[in-house]
mmCIF file of C-alpha atoms in Angstrom:
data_model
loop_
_atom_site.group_PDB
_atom_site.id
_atom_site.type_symbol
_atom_site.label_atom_id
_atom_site.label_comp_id
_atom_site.label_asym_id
_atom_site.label_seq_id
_atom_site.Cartn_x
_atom_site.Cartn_y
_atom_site.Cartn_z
ATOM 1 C CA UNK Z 1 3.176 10.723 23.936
ATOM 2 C CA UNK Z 2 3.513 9.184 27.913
ATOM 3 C CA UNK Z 3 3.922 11.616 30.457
ATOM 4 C CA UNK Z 4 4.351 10.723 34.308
ATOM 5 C CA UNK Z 5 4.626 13.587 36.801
ATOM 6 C CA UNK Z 6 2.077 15.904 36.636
ATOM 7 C CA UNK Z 7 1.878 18.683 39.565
ATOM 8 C CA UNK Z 8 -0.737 20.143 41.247
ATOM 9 C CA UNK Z 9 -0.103 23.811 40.255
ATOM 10 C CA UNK Z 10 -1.833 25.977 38.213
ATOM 11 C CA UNK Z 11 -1.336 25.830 35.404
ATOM 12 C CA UNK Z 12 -0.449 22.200 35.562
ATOM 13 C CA UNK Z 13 2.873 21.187 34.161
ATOM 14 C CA UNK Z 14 3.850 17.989 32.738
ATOM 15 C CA UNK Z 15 7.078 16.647 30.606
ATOM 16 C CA UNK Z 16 6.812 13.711 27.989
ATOM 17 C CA UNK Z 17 8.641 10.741 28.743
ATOM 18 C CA UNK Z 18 8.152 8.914 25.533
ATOM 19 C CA UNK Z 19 7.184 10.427 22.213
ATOM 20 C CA UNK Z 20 6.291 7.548 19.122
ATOM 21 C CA UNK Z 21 6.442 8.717 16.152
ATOM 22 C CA UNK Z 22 4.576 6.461 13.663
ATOM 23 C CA UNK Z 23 5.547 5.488 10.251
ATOM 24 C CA UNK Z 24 3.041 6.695 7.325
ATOM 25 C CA UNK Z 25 0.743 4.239 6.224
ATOM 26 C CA UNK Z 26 1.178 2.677 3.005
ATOM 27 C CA UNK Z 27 -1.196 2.525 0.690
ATOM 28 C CA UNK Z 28 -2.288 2.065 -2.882
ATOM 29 C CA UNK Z 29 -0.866 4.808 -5.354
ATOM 30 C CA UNK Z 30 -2.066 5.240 -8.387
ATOM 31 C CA UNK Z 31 0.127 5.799 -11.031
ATOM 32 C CA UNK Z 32 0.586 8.215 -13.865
ATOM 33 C CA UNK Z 33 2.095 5.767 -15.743
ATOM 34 C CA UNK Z 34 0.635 5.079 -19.129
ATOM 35 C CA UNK Z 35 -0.849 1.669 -20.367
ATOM 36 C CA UNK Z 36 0.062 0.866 -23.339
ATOM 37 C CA UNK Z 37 -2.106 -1.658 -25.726
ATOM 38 C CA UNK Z 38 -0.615 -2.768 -29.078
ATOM 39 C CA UNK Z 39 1.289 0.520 -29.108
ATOM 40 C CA UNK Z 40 -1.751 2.874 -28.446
ATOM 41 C CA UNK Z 41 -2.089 4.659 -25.378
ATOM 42 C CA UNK Z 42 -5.180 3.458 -23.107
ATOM 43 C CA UNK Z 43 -6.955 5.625 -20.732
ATOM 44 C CA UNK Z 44 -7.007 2.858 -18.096
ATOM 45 C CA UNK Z 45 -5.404 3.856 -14.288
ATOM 46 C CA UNK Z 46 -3.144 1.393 -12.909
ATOM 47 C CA UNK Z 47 -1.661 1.101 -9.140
ATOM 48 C CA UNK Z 48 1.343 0.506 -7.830
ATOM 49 C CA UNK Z 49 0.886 -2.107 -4.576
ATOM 50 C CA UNK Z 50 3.784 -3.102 -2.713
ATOM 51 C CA UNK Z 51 5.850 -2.858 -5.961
ATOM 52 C CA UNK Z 52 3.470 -4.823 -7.786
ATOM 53 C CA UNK Z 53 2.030 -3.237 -10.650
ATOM 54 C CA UNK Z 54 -2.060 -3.562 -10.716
ATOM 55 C CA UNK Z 55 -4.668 -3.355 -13.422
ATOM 56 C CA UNK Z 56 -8.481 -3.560 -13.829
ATOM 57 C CA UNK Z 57 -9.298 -7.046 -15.617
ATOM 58 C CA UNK Z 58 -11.864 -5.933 -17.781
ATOM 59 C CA UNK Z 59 -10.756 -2.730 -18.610
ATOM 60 C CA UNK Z 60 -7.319 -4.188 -19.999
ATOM 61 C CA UNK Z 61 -8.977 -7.628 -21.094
ATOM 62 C CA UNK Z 62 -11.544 -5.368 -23.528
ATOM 63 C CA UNK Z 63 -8.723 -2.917 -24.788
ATOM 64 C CA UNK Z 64 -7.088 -6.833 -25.909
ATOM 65 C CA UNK Z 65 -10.124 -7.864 -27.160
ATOM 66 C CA UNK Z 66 -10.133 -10.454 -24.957
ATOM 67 C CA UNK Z 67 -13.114 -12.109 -23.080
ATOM 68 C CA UNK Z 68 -13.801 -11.763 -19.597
ATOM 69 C CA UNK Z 69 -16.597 -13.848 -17.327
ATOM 70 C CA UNK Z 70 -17.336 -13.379 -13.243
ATOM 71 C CA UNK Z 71 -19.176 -16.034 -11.669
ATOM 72 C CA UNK Z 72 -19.596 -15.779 -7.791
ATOM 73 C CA UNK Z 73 -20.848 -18.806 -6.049
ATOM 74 C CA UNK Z 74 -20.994 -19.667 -2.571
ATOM 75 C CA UNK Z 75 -19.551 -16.305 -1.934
ATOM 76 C CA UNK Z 76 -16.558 -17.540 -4.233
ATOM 77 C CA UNK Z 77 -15.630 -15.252 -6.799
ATOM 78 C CA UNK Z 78 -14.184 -16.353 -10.192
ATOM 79 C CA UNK Z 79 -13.258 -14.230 -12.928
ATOM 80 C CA UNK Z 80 -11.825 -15.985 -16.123
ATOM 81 C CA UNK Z 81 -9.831 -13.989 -18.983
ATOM 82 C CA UNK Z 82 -10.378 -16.194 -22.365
ATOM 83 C CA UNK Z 83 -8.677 -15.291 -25.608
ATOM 84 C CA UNK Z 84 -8.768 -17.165 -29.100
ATOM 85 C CA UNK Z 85 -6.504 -19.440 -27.852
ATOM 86 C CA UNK Z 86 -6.145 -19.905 -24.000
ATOM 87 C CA UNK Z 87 -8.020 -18.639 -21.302
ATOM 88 C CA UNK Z 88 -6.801 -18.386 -17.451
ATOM 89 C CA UNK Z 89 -9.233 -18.424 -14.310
ATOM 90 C CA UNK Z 90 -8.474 -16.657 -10.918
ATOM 91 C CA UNK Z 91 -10.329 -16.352 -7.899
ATOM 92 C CA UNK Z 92 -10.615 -13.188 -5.957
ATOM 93 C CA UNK Z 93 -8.229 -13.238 -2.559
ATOM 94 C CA UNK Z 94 -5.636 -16.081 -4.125
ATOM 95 C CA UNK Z 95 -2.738 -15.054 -6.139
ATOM 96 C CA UNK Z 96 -2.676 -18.527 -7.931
ATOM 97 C CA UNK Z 97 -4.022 -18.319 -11.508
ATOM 98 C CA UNK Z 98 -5.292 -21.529 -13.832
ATOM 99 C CA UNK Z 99 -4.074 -21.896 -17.269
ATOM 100 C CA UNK Z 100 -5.419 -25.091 -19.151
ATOM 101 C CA UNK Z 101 -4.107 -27.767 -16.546
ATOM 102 C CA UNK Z 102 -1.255 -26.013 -14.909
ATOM 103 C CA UNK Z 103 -1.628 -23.466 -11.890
ATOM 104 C CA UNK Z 104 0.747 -20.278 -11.949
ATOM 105 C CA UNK Z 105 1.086 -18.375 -8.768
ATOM 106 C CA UNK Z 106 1.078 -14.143 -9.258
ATOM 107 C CA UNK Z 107 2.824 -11.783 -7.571
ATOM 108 C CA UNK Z 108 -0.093 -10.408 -6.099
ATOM 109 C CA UNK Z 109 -3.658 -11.216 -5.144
ATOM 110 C CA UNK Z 110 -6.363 -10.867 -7.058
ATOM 111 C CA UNK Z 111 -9.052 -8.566 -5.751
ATOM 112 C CA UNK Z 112 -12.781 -7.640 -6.318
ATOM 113 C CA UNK Z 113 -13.112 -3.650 -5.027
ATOM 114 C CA UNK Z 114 -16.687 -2.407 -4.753
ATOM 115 C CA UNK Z 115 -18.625 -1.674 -6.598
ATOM 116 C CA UNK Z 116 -17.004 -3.918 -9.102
ATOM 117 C CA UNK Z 117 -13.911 -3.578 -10.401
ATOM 118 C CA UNK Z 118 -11.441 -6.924 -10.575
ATOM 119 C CA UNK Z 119 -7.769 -5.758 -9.903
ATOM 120 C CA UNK Z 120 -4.897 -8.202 -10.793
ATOM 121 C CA UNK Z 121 -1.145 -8.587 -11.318
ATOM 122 C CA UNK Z 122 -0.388 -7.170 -14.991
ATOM 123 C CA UNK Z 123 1.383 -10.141 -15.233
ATOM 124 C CA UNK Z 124 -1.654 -11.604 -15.653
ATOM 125 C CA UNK Z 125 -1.982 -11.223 -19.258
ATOM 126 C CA UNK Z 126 1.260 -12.550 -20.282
ATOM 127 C CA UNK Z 127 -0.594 -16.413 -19.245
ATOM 128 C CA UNK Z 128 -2.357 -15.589 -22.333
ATOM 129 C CA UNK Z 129 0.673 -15.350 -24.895
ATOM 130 C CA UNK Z 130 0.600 -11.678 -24.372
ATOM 131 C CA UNK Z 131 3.899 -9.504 -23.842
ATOM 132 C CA UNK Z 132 3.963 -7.046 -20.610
ATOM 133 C CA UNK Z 133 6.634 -5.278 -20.301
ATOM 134 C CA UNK Z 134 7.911 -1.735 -18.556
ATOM 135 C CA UNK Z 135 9.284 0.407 -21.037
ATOM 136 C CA UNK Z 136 9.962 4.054 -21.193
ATOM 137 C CA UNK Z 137 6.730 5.424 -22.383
ATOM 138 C CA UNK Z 138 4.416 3.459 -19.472
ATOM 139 C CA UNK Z 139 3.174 -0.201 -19.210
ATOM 140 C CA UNK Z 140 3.009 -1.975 -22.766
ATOM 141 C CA UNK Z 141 0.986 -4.694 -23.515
ATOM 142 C CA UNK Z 142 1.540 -6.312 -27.233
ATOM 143 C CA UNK Z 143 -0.818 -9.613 -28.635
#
């Protein structure tokens, strides 16, 4: 709030000239939703940020029995999902992802949040052959 006039009696008196209201910040929710693996219900917590829906890497990768690997050199993080098949390699702070020899761009950054957990896209997954879809009963992810 601004104010310009105040007077010299006691007590002293003042008006607001301006008053800012300020929108609330937005942050990361986490969601209620349920992730779904192969049908089965997963106790993994996922986030909703800016409408892009966020999982932990491992967490996911493991329940997929997939194969994960973080390497961090030069202060350059790289965390590579591998299944039997394919395997895709992201870099904390880019949204573009590497599948064999074509890049994919995400719809979100990929993040490293202390003290260790790699967030990512849930899109993600589907590089690897694997379906992601909303449905009803949460976040379902089929091999």
């Amino acid at each position: 709030a601004w104010y310009s006039v105040v007077t010299d009696s006691l007590p002293g008196q003042t008006h607001p000239t301006y008053v800012m209201v300020l929108p609330e910040a937005k942050t990361q929710e986490e969601t209620p939703e349920a992730i779904l693996i192969n049908g089965e219900k997963q106790e993994i917590t996922n986030r909703q940020e800016n409408g892009v829906c966020m999982v932990p890497v491992r967490a996911v990768a493991e329940a997929l029995d997939l194969e994960v690997g973080y390497e961090k050199v030069d202060g350059v993080q790289t965390i590579t999902v591998a299944g039997e098949d394919s395997s895709v390699v992201v870099t904390a702070h880019s949204a573009e992802a590497k599948s064999g020899d074509q890049i994919k761009v995400l719809d979100a950054e990929v993040y490293v949040e202390e003290p260790g957990t790699t967030w990512a896209p849930a899109g993600l997954f589907s590089l690897l052959g694997i379906s992601v879809e909303e449905t009803a009963d949460g976040l379902s992810f089929t091999k």
